[in-house]
Structures are given as structure tokens and as C-alpha cells.
Coordinates of C-alpha atoms in Angstrom, one line a residue:
X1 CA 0.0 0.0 0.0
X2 CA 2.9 2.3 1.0
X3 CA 4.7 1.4 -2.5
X4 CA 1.4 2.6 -4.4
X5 CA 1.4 5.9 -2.3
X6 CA 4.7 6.5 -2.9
X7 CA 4.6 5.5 -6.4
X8 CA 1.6 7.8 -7.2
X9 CA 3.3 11.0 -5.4
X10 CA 6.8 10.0 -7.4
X11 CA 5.1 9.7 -10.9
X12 CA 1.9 11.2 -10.5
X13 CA 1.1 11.0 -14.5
X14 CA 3.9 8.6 -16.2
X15 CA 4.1 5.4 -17.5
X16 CA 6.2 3.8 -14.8
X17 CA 3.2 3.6 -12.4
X18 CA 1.7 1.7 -14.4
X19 CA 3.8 -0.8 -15.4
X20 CA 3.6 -2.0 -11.4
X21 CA 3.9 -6.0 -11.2
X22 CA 0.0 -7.3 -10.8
X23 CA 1.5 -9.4 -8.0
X24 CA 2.3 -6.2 -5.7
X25 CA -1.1 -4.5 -6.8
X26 CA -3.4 -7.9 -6.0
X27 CA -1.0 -8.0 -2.5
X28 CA -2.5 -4.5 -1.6
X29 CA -6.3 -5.2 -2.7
X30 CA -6.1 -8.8 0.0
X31 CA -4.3 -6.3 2.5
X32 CA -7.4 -3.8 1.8
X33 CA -9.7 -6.5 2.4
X34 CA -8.6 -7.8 5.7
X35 CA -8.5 -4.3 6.9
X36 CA -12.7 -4.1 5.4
X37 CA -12.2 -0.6 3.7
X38 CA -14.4 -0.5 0.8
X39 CA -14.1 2.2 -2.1
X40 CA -16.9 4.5 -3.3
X41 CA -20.2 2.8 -3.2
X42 CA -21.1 1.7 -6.7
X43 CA -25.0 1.7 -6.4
X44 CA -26.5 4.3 -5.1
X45 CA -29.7 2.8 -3.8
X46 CA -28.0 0.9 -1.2
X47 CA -26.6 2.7 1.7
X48 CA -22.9 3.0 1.6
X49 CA -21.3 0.4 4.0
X50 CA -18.2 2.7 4.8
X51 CA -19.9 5.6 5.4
X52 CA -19.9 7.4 9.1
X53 CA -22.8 8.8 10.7
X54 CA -23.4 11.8 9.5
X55 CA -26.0 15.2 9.7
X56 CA -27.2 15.1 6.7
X57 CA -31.1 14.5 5.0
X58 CA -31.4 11.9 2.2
X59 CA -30.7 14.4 0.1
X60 CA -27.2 16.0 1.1
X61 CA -28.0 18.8 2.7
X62 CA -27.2 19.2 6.2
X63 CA -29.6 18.5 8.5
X64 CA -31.1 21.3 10.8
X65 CA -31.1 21.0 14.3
X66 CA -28.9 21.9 17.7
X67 CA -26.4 19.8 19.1
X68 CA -27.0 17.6 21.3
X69 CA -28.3 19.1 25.1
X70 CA -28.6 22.6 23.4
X71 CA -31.9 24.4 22.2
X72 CA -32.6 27.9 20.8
X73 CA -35.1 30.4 22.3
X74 CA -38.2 32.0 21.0
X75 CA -39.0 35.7 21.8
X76 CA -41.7 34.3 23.8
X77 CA -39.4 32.0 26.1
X78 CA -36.7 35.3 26.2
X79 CA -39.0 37.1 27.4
X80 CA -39.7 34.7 30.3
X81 CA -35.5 34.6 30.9
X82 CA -35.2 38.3 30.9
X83 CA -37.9 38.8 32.9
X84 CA -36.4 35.9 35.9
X85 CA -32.8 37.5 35.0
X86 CA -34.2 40.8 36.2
X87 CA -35.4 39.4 39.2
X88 CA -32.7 37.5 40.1
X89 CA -30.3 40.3 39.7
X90 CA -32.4 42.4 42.0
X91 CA -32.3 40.1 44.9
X92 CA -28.7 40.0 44.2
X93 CA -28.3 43.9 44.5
X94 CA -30.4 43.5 47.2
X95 CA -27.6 42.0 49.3
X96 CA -25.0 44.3 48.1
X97 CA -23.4 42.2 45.9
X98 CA -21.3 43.5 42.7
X99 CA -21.0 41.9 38.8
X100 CA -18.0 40.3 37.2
X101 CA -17.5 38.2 34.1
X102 CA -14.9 35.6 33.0
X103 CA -14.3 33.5 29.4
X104 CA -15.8 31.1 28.6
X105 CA -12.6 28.9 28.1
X106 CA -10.7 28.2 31.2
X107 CA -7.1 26.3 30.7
X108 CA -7.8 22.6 31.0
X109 CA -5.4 22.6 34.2
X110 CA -7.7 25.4 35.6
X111 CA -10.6 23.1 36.2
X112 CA -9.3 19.4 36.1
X113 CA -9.4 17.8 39.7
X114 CA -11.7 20.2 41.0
X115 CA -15.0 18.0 40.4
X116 CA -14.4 14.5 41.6
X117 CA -16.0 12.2 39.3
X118 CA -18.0 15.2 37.0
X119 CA -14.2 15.5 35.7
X120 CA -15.0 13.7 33.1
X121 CA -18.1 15.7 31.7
X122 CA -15.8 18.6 31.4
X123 CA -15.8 19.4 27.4
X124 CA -12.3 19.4 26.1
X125 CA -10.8 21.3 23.1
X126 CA -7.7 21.0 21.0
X127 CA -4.2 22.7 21.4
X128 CA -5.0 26.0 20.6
X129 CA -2.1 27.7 19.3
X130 CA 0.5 25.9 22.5
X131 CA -2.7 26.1 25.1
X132 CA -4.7 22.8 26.1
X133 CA -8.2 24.3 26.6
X134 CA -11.5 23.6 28.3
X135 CA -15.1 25.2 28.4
X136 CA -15.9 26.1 31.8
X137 CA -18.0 23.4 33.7
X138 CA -19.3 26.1 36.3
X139 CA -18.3 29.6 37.6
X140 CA -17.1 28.9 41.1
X141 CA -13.4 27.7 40.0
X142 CA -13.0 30.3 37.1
X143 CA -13.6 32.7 40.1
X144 CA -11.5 30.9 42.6
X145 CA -9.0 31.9 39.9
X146 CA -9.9 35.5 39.3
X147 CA -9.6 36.0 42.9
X148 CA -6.3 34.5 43.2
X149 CA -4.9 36.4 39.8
X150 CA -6.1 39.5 41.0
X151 CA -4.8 39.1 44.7
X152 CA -8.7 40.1 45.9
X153 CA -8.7 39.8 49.7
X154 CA -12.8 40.6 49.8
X155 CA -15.4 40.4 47.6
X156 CA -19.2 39.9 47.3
X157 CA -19.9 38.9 43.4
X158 CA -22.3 37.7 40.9
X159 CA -21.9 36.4 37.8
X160 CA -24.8 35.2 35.3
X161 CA -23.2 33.0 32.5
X162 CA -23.2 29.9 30.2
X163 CA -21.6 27.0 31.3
X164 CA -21.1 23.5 29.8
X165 CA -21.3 19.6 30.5
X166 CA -20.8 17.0 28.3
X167 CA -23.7 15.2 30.6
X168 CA -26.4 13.0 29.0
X169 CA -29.4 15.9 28.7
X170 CA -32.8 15.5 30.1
X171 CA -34.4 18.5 28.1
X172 CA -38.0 18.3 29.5
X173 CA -36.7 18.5 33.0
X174 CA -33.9 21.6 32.2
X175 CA -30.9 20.0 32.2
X176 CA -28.7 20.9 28.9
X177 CA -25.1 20.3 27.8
X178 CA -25.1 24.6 27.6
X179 CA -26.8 26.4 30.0
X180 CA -27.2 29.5 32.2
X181 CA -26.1 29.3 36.3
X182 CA -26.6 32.3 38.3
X183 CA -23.9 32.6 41.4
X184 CA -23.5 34.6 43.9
X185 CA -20.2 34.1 46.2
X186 CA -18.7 35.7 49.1
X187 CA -14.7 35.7 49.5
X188 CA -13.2 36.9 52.1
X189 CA -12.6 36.5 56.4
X190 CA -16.2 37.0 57.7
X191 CA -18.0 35.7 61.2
X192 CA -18.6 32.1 61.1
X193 CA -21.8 31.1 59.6
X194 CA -22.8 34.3 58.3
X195 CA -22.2 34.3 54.8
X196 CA -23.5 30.7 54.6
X197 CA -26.9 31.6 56.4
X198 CA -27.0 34.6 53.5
X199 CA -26.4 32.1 50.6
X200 CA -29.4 29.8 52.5
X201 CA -31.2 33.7 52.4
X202 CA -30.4 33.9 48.9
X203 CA -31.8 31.3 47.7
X204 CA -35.1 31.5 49.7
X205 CA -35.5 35.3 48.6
X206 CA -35.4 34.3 45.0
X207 CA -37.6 31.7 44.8
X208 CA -40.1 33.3 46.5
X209 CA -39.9 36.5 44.3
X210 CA -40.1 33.8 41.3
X211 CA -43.4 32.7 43.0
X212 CA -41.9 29.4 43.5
X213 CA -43.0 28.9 46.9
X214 CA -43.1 25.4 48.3
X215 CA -39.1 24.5 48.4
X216 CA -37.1 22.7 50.6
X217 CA -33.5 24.0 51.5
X218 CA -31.4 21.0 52.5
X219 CA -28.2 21.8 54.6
X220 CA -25.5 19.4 55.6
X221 CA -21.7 20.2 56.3
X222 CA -18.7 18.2 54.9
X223 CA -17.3 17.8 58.2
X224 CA -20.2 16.0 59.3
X225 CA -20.2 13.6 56.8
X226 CA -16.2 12.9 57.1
X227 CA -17.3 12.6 60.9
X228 CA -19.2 10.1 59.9
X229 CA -17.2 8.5 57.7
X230 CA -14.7 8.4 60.0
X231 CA -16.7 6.6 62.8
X232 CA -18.1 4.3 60.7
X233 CA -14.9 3.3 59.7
X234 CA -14.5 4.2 56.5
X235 CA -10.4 4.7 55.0
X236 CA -9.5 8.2 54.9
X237 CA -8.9 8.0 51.0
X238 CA -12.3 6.9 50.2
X239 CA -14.1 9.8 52.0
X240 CA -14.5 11.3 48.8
X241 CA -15.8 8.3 46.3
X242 CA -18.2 7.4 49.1
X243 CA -19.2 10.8 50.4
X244 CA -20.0 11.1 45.8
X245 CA -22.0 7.6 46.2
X246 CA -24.0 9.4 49.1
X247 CA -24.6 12.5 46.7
X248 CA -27.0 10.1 44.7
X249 CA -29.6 9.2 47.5
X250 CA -31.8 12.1 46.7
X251 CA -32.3 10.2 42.8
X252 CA -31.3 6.3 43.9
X253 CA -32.8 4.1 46.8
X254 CA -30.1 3.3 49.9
X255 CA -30.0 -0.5 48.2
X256 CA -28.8 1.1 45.2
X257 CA -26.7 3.3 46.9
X258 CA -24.8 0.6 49.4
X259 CA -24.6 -1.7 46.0
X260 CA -22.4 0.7 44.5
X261 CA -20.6 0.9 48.2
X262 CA -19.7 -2.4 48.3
X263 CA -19.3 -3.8 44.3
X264 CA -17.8 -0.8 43.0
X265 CA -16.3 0.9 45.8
X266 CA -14.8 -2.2 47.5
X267 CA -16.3 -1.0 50.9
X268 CA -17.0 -3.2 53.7
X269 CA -20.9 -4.2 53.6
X270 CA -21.1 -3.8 57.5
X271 CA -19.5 -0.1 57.1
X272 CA -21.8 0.7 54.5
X273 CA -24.9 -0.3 56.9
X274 CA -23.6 1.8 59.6
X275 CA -23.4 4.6 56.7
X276 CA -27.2 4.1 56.4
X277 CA -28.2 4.2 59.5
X278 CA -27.0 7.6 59.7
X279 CA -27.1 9.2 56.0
X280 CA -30.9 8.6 55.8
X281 CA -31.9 11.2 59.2
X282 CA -33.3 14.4 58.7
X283 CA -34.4 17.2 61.0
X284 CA -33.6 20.8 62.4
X285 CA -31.8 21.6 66.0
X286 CA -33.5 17.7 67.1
X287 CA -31.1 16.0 64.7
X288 CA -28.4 18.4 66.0
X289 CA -29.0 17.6 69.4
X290 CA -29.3 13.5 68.2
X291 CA -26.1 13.8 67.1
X292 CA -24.5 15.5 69.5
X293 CA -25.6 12.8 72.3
X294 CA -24.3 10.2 70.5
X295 CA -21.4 8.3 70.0
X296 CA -20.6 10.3 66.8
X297 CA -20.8 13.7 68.7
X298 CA -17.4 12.4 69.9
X299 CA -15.9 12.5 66.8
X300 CA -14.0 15.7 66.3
X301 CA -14.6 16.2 62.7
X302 CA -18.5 15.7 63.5
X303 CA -18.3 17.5 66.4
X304 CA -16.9 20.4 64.7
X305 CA -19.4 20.6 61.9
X306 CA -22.4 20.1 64.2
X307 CA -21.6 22.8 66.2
X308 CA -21.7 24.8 62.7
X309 CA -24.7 23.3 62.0
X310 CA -26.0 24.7 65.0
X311 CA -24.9 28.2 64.2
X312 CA -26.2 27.8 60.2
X313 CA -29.6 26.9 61.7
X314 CA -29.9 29.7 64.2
X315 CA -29.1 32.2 62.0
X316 CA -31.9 31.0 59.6
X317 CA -34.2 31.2 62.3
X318 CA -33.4 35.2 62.4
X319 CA -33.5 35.8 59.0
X320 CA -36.9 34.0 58.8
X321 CA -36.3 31.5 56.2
X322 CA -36.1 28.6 58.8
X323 CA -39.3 26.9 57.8
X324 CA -37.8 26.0 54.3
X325 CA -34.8 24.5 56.0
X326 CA -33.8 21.0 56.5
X327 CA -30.9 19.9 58.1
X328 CA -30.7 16.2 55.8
X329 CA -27.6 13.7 56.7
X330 CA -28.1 12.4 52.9
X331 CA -26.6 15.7 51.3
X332 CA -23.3 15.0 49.8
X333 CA -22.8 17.6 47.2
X334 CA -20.1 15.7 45.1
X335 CA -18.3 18.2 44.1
X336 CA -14.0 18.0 45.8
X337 CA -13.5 21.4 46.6
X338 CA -16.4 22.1 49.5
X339 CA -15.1 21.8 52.9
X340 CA -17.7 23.2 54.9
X341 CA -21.7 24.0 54.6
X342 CA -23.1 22.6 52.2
X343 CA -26.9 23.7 50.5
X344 CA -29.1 22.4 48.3
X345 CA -33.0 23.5 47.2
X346 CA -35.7 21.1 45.9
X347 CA -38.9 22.5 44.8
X348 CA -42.1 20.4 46.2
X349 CA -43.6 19.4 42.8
X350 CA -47.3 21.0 42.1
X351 CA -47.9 19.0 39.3
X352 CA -46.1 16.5 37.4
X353 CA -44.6 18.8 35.0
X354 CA -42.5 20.7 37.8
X355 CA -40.5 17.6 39.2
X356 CA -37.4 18.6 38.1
X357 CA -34.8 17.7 41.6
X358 CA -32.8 20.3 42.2
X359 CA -32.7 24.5 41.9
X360 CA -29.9 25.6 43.6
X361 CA -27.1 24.3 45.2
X362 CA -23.4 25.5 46.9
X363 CA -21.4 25.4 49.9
X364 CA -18.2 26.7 51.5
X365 CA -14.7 26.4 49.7
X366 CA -12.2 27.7 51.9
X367 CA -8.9 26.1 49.6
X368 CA -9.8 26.5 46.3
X369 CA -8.7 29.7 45.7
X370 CA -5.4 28.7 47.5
X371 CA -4.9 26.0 44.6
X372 CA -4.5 28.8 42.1
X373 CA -2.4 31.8 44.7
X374 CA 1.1 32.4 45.3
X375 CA 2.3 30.4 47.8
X376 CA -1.1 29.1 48.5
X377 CA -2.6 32.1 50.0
X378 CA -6.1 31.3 51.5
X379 CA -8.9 33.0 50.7
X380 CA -11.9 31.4 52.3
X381 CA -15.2 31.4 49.8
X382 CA -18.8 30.3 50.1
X383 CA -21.4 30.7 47.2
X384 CA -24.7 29.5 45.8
X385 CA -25.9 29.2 42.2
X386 CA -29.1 29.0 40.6
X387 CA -30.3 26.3 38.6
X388 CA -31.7 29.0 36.4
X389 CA -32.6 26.4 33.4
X390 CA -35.0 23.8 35.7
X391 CA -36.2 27.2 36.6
X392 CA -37.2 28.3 32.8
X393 CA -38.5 25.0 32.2
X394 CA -41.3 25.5 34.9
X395 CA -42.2 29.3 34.3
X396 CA -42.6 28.7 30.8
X397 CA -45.4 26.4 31.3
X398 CA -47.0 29.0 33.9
X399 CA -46.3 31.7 31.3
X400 CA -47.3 30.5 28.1
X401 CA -49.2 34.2 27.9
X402 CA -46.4 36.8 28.8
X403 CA -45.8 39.2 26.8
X404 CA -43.4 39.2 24.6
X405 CA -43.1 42.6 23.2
X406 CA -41.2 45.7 25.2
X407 CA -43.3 47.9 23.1
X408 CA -45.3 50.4 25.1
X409 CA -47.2 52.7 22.5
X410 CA -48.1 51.6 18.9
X411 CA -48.1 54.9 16.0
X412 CA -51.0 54.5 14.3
X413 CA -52.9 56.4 11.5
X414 CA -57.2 56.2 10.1
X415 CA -56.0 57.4 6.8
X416 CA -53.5 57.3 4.2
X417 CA -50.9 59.3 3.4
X418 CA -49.8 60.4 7.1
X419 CA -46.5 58.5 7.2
X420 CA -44.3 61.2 8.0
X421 CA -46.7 62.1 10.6
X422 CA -46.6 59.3 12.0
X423 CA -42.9 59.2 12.2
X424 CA -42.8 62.8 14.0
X425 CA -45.2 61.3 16.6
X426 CA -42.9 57.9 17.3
X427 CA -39.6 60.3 17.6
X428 CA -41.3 62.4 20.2
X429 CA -42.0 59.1 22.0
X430 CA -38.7 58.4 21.3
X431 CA -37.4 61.4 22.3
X432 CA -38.9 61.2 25.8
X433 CA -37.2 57.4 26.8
X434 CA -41.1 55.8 25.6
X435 CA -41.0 52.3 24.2
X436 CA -42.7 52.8 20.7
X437 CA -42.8 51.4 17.2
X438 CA -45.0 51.6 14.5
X439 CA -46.0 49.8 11.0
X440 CA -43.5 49.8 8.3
X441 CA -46.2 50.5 5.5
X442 CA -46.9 53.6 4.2
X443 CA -50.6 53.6 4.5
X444 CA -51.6 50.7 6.3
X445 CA -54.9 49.3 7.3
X446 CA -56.4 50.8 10.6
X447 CA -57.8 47.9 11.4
X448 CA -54.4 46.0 10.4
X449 CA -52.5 48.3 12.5
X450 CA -55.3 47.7 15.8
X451 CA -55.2 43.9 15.6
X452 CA -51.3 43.9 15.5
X453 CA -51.4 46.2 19.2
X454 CA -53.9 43.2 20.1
X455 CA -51.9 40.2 19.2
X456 CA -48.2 41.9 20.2
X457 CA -50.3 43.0 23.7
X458 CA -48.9 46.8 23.3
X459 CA -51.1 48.5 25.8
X460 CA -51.9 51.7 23.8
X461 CA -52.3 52.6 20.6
X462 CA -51.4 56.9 19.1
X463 CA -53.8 57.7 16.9
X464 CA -53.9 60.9 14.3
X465 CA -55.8 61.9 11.6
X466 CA -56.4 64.6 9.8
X467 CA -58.9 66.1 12.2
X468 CA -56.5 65.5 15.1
X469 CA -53.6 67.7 13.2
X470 CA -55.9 70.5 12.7
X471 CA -57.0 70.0 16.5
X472 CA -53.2 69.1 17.8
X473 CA -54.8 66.4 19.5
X474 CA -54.0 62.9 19.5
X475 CA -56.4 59.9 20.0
X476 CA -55.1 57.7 23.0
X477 CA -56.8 53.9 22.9
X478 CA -55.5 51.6 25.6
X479 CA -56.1 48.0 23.8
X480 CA -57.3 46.2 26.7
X481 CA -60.6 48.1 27.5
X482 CA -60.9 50.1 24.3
X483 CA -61.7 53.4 25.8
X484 CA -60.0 56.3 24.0
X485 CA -59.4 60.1 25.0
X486 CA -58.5 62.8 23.1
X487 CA -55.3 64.7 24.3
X488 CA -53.5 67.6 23.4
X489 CA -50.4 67.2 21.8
X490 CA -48.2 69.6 24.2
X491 CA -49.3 67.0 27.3
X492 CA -49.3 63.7 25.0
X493 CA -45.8 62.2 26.5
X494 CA -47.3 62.7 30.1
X495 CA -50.3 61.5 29.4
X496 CA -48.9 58.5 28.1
X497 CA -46.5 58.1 31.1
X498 CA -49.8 58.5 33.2
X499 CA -51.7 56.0 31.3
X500 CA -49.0 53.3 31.6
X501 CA -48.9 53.4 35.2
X502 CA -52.2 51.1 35.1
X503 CA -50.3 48.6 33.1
X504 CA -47.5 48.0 35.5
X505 CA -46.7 44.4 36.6
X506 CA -48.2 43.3 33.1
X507 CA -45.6 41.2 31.1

């Protein structure tokens, strides 16, 4: 095979090619054979053997549709993201907390051995001119390394970005291969507890200003769970394979859970009962108190993370979100870098399209940014993010009728030849910060020009004729009740600011 290559690349076009022996040519055809690569296809009705999977019709053309775990977005469903984006970011503000932004490519040593066993879902891409890259998996590492580049000793950020997983999608219950997290962190020495108990705030305040109001916040601490690891007698180097075994109780039964223990794992079956016993308890300041009694209060790991726990729980209690907490042995969070608290929300489902597991989720990181600073300088970090997809996936069912349209007055005309009327009008509007648009025709159809207000939902509608120029009046009709008014033209703009005041909250 070689000796044809060569051959053909030597003589491209003469004679001596050719003349190769029919031995060494019927040589490379067996060799072809017992490697099964097969030439063109020679009929085209049957489907070509050697051909790969491909995206493309019966036809040739290239098939239309998003990867894999990745969608696009109507104006009707970006109108339902702007609108949660816009509450979000106001609870965020709320707390005080400021706005970065990072790339979207990290270097591959950046994020690998930061997720445990997620490593592997992390989307790889080639050298790239001497660097080995990677899409970012989340934000928290990419800001564990902006902190540590930019030698930050306190900070309070938020950061509303894409992120991607090479995970196997679920697209009916939000989760994606590309999708949108909304974090909020806190770097920095502060009280113990306090920033924690605000993330726990955090999350509550946004769910309920989403309307999402029957959640459950489950809290655990690492510490606890290498307590009770610990006890139980599991080795030190498998805290974190079983602690990511654990992490799957809230989707797989505790059989399921000690079967991966003890086949896959190699852990002692009597160890992984005394796991259970514990890992399935749930409570508030009774668990705490449970614990503390017992034999496992003794531990100083557990000890230490109780007493936390304690602290995490009280502070809830002042900032009135206690209700939604739960402090639940069976979170794990299976991601390597959390050391401390650790959070997670479930919403209750209200119907079987909303049962979608988890909404948000974080904890403390107190060494991550040291990974990435000079002489592992500490910075101690605790943050939440929002599952801001399973989010979408609900309100777009509960708002199949928002509004799509920003568009707060409609330029309209009764009779032709008024376009450049029309287009003084909609640059006053303009003029004066007021959302407006009008028809593109020249002398389009009043009635066309009504029904498109209707179906866009644009709450009023500018109307002038030729009796309203001689008058300097304009006809205001809000399209919900279909009242008009007549207005003079020197108050229009405030009486179009004063009309939209009744429209507020409407989306």
C-alpha cells in the first residue's frame, strides 16, 4: 500500500506507475480487504457500508437542528429569561453584591481535579495555538482563579453566564449540555456562619420573588459527613468516592446506593450499613442535638461541623427562612472542593410537569482559591448558584401568555398618506425614553394596524388623523378596555406616562 502511495506521489502521470507488477497490486487489494475498507459505493440505492454517521437529510443537505443538550429560544421564552434575569439580579443587588464576568474557556489545568468524578463531563478542546483548553463546567473555579490572579482579599460577586457539560441531557426537566447558572459568592474573612446563612437567604428570597413557593433548602456540612465516615470506619482516602456515592440518595434508593458501596467501591458491607443508618436522618436543631448525644458527637470532625450546623440553623431562624430549611444527613454535594456547609434547594412538585430535583445548590470552599495563589494564599469562599434552566423549564409552562413585546405605544394612523406624521409622533415618543414602534407601510390598514397592538399586547395605541392635526390632538386607545381620549399634543408624553402606570406588573 505504502509502495502505491509512494509511487503515485513520485510519478503522478507517467508510465512507470503503471507498469507495477500485478502481483504487488493484488498484494495490496487482500491487505485492503482484511482491513474491510471499501471504495466509493457503486450503487446508489444501497446505503454506503463505509460511510460514518453523519448530519445530513437523504438528500445532502445538512440537517437542521442543535447539538445535542442545546436548544434555541423563542422571543416568547426570552422574554420569560429576561424577565427571571431581572429578578434575580435584584435580589442579588439587594444583598450588596457587585457583577463580574470571565471566558468562557478556562485552561484545562484550571478546572481538572476540582469535580471529583464530574471531571470527566468537562468538554475538552484542542491545542489552541500551544494552550490545552477547556469550556468552563461552572463559575465557582474560574472565580477561585480570578480572585487569586487578581490578589482580591474581599469580595461579594455575581456572575450570570453559560456553562457546559458534556452530561447525557434531560431536556423536558432543564438540564442541557449549555446552560445558564446564576452565582453569587462571598470571598473573604467573615463571622462564622454568616455568609452561609445569607447564601441559604439567597436562595429563599429568590424563589419566593419567582413565586416558586413550596421548596425545601437542605443543609449538611462536609465535616459531618467525614465525621461520619470516620466513625463508621470508612479509610480516609475513600471519604471522597463514598461521600459522591451518598450525593446520589436524593435520585437512587439506599439499596442502590450501598450496592455501588460495596461492588464498585470495595467497601465493607457492615460499614456501609452503619453509613445508612446515619445518611438517611433528617431534622432541624433535634437532629443536631441526636447527634451531638451520640457516639458520633465524639468524633471531632463531626463535632466540629455540628456545632456549625447549629450556628447555620440559628441564623436561619433570624432571618426568617427557617421553615424551608432542612438539616438532611443524605446531602453530599459531590463536588471535591467544599469543605464546609453545604446547601441544596428542591422544589415540592405541584404537578407532574414541575418535578425537576434540584434549583440551587453550593457550599463553603475555603482552599480552592489557594490552589490557584502564590504560595497558597487562602482566601476562604462560600457561594450558591441557581439552577436557572430547571427554573425556565417550569415558568414557561405557567407563562405560556407573557408578553413578549417591550413595546409600550403603537403609532398608528385612520387614513392614508400620514406616514411622515406618524414618524414625528414615534420620535417624540422616542425622544422622551417611551418604548414605541409603528408599522412599516406607508398607509396601512387601521384595522391591520389595531389587531397587531392586540396580538403583540402593546397596551396603547397613538392615533392621528387629519382632524386630530388641525385639532393638535391625539387619540389615545389603551387595547385592553378600548376606551379612548383625546389629548392635546403639548401634554401627549405625560399623558402616556400616566396611562401606563395602570399597566404595570403586566408582562
Amino acid at each position: 500500500m505504502l509502495t502505491i502511495a509512494r509511487s503515485i506521489l513520485r510519478y503522478p502521470c507517467s508510465k512507470q506507475f503503471y507498469r507495477m507488477s500485478s502481483n504487488m497490486t493484488d498484494t495490496v487489494v487482500d491487505d485492503l480487504q482484511k482491513l474491510k475498507i471499501d471504495g466509493p459505493c457503486s450503487d446508489p440505492k444501497k446505503p454506503c457500508t463505509n460511510s460514518k454517521p453523519g448530519n445530513k437529510t437523504k438528500g445532502g443537505r445538512v440537517a437542521l437542528k442543535c447539538p445535542k443538550g442545546m436548544r434555541d429560544y423563542t422571543p416568547d421564552q426570552m422574554a420569560v429569561r429576561e424577565l427571571v434575569f431581572e429578578k434575580i439580579k435584584k435580589c442579588f443587588k439587594k444583598h450588596g453584591a457587585v457583577q463580574i464576568d470571565t471566558p468562557v474557556m478556562e485552561l484545562k489545568e484550571i478546572l481538572t481535579g476540582k469535580y471529583g468524578e464530574d471531571s470527566k463531563l468537562i468538554y475538552e478542546l484542542e491545542d489552541q495555538g500551544g494552550e490545552i483548553l477547556a469550556l468552563r463546567y461552572d463559575l465557582t473555579v474560574p472565580f477561585a482563579r480570578f480572585v487569586a490572579m487578581k490578589k482580591i482579599k474581599n469580595i461579594k460577586r455575581y456572575q450570570i453566564a453559560r456553562v457546559y457539560r458534556r452530561d447525557n441531557p434531560a431536556m423536558t426537566k432543564g438540564r442541557y449540555r449549555e446552560f445558564y447558572q446564576c452565582d453569587i459568592d462571598f470571598a473573604g474573612e467573615y463571622e462564622p456562619m454568616l455568609t452561609d446563612t445569607e447564601c441559604v437567604k439567597l436562595v429563599c428570597d429568590i424563589l419566593k420573588e419567582l413565586d416558586m413557593n413550596n421548596f425545601t433548602v437542605k443543609v449538611n456540612h462536609r465535616k459531618i459527613l467525614d465525621g461520619i465516615f470516620e466513625y463508621c470506619g470508612v479509610p480516609e482516602e475513600d471519604f471522597r468516592p463514598i461521600c459522591s456515592a451518598v450525593d446520589k440518595l436524593d435520585k437512587e434508593s439506599w439499596e442502590d446506593v450501598k450496592k455501588e458501596m460495596v461492588e464498585v467501591k470495595g467497601l465493607d458491607p457492615a460499614v456501609a450499613d452503619k453509613i445508612g443508618v446515619l445518611v438517611q436522618k433528617k431534622g432541624q436543631f433535634d437532629l443536631v442535638e441526636e447527634l451531638e448525644k451520640s457516639d458520633l458527637g465524639e468524633n471531632k470532625s463531626a463535632a466540629a461541623g455540628l456545632s456549625d450546623m447549629r450556628l447555620l440553623l440559628e441564623y436561619c431562624q433570624l432571618f426568617g427562612c427557617l421553615d424551608h430549611v432542612s438539616f438532611d444527613l443524605s446531602l453530599a454535594r459531590g463536588l471535591d472542593y467544599y469543605t464546609g456547609a453545604i446547601y441544596e434547594a428542591i422544589l415540592i412538585p405541584q404537578g407532574k410537569d414541575e418535578n425537576v430535583g434540584s434549583v440551587a445548590g453550593g457550599g463553603r470552599y475555603d482552599e480552592l482559591v489557594g490552589m490557584f495563589a502564590p504560595k497558597g494564599r487562602s482566601i476562604p469562599c462560600v457561594g450558591v448558584s441557581i439552577g436557572i434552566e430547571r427554573l425556565f423549564s417550569i415558568m414557561e409552562k405557567r407563562m405560556q401568555q407573557s408578553r413578549t413585546s417591550t413595546i409600550q405605544v403603537l403609532v398608528a394612523s385612520g387614513q392614508k398618506g400620514l406616514l411622515r406624521e406618524r414618524m414625528k409622533l414615534l420620535n417624540m415618543l422616542w425622544e422622551n425614553d417611551v418604548n414605541a414602534e409603528m408599522l412599516y407601510k406607508a398607509n396601512p390598514k387601521f384595522l391591520t394596524q389595531l389587531q397587531y397592538a392586540e396580538t403583540e399586547r402593546i397596551p396603547l395605541v397613538a392615533i392621528i388623523g387629519e382632524s386630530e392635526l388641525q385639532d393638535g390632538k391625539v387619540k389615545l386607545r389603551n387595547t385592553v378596555s378600548k376606551e379612548e381620549k383625546l389629548v392635546d399634543r403639548n401634554c401627549f408624553v405625560e399623558e402616556v406616562r400616566s396611562s401606563l402606570l395602570g399597566f404595570e406588573g403586566q408582562s
